[in-house]
mmCIF file of C-alpha atoms in Angstrom:
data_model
loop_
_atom_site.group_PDB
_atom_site.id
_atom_site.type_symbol
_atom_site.label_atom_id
_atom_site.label_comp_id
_atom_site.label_asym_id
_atom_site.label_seq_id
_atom_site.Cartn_x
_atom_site.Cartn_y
_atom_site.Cartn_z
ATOM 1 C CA UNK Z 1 11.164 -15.802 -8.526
ATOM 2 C CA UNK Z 2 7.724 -15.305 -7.758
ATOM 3 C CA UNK Z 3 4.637 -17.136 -9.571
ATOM 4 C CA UNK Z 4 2.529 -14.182 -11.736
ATOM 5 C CA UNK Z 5 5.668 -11.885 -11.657
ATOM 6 C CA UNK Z 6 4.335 -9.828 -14.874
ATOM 7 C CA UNK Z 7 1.037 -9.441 -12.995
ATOM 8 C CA UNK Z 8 2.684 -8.479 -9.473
ATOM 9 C CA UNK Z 9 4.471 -5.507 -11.638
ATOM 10 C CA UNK Z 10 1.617 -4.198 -13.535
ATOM 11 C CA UNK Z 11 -0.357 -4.461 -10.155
ATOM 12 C CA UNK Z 12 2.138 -2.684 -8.346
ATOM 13 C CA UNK Z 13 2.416 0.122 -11.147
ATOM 14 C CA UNK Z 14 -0.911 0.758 -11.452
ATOM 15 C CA UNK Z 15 -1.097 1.170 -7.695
ATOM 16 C CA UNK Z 16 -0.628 5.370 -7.711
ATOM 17 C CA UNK Z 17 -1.410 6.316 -4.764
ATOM 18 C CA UNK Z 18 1.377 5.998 -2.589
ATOM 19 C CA UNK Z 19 3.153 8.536 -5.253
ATOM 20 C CA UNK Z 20 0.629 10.632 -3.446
ATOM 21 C CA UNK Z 21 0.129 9.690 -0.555
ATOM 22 C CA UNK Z 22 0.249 12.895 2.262
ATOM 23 C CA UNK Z 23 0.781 10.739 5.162
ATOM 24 C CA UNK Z 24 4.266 8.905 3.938
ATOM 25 C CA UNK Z 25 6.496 12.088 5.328
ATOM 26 C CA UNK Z 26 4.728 11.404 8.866
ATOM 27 C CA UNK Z 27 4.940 7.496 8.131
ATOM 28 C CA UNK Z 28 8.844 7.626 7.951
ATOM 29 C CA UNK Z 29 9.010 9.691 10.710
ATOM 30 C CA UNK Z 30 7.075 7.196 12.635
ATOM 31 C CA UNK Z 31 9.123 4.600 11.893
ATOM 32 C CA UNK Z 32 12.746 6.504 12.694
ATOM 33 C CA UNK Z 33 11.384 7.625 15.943
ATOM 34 C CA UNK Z 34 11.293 3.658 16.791
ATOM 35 C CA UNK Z 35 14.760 3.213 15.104
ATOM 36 C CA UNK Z 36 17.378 0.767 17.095
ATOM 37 C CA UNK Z 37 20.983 2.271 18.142
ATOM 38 C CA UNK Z 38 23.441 2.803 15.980
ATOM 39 C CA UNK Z 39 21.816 2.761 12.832
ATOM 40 C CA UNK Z 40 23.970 3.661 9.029
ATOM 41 C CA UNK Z 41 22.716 0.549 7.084
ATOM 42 C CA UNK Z 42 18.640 0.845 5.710
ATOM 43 C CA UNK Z 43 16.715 -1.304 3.418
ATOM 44 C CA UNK Z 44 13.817 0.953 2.107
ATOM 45 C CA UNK Z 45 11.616 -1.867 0.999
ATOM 46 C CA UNK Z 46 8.826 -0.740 -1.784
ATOM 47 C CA UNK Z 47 10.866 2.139 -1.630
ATOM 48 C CA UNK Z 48 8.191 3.648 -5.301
ATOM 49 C CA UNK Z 49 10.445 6.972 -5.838
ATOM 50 C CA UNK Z 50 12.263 7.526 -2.773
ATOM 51 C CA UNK Z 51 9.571 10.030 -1.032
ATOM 52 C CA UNK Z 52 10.253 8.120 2.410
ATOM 53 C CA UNK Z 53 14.375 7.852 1.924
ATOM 54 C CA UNK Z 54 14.454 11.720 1.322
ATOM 55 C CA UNK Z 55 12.726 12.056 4.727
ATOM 56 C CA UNK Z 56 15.348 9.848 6.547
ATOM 57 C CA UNK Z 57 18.158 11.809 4.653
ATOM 58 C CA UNK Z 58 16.967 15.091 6.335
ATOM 59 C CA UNK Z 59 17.276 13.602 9.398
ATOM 60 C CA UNK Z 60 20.499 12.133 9.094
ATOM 61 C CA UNK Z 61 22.606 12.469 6.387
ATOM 62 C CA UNK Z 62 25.044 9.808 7.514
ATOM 63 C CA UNK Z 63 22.643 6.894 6.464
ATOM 64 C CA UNK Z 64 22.796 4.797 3.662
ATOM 65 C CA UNK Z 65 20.428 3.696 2.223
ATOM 66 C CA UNK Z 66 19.091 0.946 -0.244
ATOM 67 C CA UNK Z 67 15.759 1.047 -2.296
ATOM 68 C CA UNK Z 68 14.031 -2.091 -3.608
ATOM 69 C CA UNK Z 69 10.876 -1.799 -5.330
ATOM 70 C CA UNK Z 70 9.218 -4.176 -8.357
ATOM 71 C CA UNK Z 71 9.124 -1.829 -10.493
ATOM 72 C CA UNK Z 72 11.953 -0.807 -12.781
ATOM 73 C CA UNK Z 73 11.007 3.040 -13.728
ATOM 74 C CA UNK Z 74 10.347 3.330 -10.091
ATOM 75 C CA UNK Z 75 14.097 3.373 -8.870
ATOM 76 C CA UNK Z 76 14.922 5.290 -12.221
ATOM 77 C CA UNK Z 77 13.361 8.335 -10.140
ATOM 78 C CA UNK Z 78 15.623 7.653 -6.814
ATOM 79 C CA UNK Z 79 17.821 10.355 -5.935
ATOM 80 C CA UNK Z 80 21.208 8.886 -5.954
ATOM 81 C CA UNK Z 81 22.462 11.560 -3.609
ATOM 82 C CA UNK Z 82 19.512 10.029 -1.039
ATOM 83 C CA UNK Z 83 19.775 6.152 -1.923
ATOM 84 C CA UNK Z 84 23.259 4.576 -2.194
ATOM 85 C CA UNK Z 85 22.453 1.428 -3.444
ATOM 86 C CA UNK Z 86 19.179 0.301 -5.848
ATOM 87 C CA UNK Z 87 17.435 -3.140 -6.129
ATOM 88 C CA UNK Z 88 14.869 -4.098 -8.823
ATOM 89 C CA UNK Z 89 13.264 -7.110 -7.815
ATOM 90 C CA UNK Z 90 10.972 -9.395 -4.797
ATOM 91 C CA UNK Z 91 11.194 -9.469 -1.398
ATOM 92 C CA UNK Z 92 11.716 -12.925 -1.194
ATOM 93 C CA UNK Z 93 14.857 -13.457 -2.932
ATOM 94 C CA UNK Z 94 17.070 -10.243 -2.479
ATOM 95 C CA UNK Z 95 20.894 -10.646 -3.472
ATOM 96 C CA UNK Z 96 22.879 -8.951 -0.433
ATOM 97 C CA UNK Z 97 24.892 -10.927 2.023
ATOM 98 C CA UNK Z 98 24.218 -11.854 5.216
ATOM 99 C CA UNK Z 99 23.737 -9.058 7.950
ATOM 100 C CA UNK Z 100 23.632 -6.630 5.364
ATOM 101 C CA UNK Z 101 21.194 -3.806 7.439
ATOM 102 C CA UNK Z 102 20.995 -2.372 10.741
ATOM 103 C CA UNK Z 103 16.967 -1.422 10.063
ATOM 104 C CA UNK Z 104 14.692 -2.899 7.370
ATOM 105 C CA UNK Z 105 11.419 -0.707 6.981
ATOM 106 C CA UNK Z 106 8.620 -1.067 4.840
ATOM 107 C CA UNK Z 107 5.577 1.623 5.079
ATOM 108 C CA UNK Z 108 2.192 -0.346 3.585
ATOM 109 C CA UNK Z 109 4.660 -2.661 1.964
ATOM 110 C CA UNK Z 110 3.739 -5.977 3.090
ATOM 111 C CA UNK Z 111 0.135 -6.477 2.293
ATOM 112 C CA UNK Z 112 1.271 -6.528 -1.447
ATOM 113 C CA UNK Z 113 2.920 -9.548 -1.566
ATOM 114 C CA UNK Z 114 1.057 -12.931 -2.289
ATOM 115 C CA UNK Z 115 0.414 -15.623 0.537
ATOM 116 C CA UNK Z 116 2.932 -17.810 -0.491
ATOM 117 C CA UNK Z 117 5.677 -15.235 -0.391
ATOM 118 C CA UNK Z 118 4.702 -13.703 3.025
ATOM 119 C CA UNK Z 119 6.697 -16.561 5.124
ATOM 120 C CA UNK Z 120 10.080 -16.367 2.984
ATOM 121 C CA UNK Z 121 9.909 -12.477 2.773
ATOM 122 C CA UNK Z 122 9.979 -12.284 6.589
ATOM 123 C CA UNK Z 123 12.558 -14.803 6.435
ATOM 124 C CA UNK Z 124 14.362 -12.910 4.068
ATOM 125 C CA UNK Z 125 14.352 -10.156 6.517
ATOM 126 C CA UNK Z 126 15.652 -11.956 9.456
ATOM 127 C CA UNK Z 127 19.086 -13.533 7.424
ATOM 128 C CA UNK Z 128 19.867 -9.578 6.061
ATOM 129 C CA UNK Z 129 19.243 -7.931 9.422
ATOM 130 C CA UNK Z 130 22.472 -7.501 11.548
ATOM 131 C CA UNK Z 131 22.482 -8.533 14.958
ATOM 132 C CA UNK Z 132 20.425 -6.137 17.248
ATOM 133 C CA UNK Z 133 18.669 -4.734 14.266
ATOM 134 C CA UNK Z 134 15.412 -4.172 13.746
ATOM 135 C CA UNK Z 135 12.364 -4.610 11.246
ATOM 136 C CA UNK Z 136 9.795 -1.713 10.907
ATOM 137 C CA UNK Z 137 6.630 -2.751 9.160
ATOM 138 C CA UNK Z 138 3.326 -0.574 8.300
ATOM 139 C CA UNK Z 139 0.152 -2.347 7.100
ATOM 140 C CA UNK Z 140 -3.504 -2.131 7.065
ATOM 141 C CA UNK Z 141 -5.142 -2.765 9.942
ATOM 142 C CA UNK Z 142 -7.830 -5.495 9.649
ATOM 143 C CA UNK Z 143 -9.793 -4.449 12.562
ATOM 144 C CA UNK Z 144 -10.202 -0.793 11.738
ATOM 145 C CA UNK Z 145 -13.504 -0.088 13.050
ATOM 146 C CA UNK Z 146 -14.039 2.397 10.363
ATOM 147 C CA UNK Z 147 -14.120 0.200 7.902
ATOM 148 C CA UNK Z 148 -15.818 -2.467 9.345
ATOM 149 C CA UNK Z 149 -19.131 -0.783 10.443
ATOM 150 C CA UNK Z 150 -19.011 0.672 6.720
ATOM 151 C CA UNK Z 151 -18.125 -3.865 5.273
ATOM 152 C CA UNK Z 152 -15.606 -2.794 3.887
ATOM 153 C CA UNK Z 153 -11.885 -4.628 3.477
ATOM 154 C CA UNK Z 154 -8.431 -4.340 3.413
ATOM 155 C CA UNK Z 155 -8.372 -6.530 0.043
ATOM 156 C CA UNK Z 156 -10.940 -4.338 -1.750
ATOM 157 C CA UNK Z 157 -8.102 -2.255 -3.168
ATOM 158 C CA UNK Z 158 -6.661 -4.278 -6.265
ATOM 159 C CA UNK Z 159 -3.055 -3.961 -4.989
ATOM 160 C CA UNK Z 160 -3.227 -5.792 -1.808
ATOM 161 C CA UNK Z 161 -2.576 -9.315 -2.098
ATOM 162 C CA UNK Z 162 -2.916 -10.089 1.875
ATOM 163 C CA UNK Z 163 -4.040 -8.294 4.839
ATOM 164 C CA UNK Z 164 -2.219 -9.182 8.250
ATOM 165 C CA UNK Z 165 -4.200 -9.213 11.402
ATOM 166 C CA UNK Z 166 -1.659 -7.784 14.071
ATOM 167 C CA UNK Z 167 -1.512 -10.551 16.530
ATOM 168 C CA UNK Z 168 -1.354 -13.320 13.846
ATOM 169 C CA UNK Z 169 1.673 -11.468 12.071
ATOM 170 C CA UNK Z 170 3.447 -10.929 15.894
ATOM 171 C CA UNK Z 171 3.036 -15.438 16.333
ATOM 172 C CA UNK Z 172 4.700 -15.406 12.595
ATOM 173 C CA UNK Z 173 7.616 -12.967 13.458
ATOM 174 C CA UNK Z 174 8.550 -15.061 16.636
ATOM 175 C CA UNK Z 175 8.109 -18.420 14.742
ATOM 176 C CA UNK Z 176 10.966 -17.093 12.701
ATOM 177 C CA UNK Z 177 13.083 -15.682 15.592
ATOM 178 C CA UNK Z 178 12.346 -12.439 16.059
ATOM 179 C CA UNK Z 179 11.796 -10.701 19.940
ATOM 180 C CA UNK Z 180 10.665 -7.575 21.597
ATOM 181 C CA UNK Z 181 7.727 -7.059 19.635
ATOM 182 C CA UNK Z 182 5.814 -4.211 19.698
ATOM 183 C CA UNK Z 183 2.992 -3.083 17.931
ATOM 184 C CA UNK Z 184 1.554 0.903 18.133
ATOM 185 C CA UNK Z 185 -1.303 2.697 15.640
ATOM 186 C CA UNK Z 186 -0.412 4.493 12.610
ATOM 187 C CA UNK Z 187 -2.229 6.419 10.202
ATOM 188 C CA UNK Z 188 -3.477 9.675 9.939
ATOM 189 C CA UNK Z 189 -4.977 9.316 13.510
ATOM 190 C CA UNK Z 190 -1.864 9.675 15.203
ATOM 191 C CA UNK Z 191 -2.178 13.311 14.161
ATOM 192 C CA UNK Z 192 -5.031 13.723 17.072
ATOM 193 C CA UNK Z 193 -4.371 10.632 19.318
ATOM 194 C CA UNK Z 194 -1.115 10.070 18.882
ATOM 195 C CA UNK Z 195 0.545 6.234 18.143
ATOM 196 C CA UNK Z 196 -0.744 4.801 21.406
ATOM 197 C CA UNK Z 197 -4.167 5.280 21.807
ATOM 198 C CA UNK Z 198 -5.602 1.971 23.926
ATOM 199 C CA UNK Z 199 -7.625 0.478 21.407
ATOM 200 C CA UNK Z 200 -5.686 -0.244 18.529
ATOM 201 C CA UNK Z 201 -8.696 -0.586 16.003
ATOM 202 C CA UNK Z 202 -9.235 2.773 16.270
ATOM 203 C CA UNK Z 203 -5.819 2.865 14.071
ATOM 204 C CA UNK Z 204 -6.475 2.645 10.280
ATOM 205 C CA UNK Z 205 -2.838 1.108 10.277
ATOM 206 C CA UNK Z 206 -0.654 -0.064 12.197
ATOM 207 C CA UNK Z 207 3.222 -0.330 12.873
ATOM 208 C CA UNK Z 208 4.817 -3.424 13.936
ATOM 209 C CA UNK Z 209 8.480 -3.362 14.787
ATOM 210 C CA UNK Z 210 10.989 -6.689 15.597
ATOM 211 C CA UNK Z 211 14.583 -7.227 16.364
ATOM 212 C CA UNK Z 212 16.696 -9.722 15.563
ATOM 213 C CA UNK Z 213 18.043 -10.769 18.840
#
């Protein structure tokens, strides 16, 4: 179990704004459009109420999917005709077999958890993805140029316990085993530029996807 876990909760629950957030429709649908083959099996990791697993639903009925999220009256509000399985708990220690996914996503997910638990999380990822699946992370993006010609940071909001500097967490996803890396803007940006403009700090996040292969 994690060190602080009481404080990791009440951090997470007092963290609102993804309940609102108008860009996690458009997030999902970022991160299905980079979806592997022959996907049924999806962990929705941070999953909060199940905004982003109604999205996938629409778009294909046929998937099941699994919410985890830290916080217990969280999954109480998950639609179990959109999310077939539920799981209160931390990312680094999830209780599913081996192989257990075809995708693993997580929209600004991973900038919540703690240093220490960054390394086994990912690792976590790797042992339940099947073979030729495929991790689909969001995050804040360190180098936003927005936010650094105003000194501002990716840890100023209370929530986020690390920030991950996109080539730094690409060298920590092929330490693991992970290949064919990619890594394309996301954000509210992509409305006007798109997801592949050239200069990714333009991006106010970013998606990084990996396969286990």
């Amino acid at each position: 179990m994690p060190t602080n876990v009481d404080y990791l909760i009440s951090t997470n629950r007092d963290q609102k704004v993804s309940e609102s957030d108008t860009f996690t429709e458009e997030r999902y649908r970022q991160m299905h459009r980079h979806f592997p083959k022959n996907v049924i099996r999806i962990l929705d990791m941070g999953c909060n109420t199940g905004r982003g697993g109604v999205v996938l639903r629409e778009i294909n009925p046929k998937y099941h999917i699994t919410g985890l999220d830290c916080v217990p009256e969280r999954l109480d509000h998950l639609d179990s005709t959109v999310y077939s399985g539920k799981i209160c708990g931390f990312s680094n220690d999830i209780q599913r077999p081996d192989q257990s996914f075809d995708a693993i996503l997580g929209g600004e997910f991973i900038e919540h958890i703690p240093p220490v638990q960054v390394g086994p999380t990912l690792c976590e990822f790797f042992r339940l993805l099947r073979l030729k699946g495929r991790l689909l992370l969001t995050t804040p993006n360190p180098h936003y140029l927005k936010n650094r010609f105003r000194g501002l940071s990716v840890l100023l909001d209370d929530s986020h316990a690390t920030q991950h500097y996109p080539k730094a967490l690409r060298q920590r996803l092929l330490q693991i085993g992970f290949s064919n890396i990619k890594i394309v803007g996301s954000g509210r940006l992509t409305r006007r530029l798109g997801e592949n403009f050239p200069w990714l700090s333009a991006y106010g996040s970013y998606l990084i996807t990996a396969d286990k292969w």
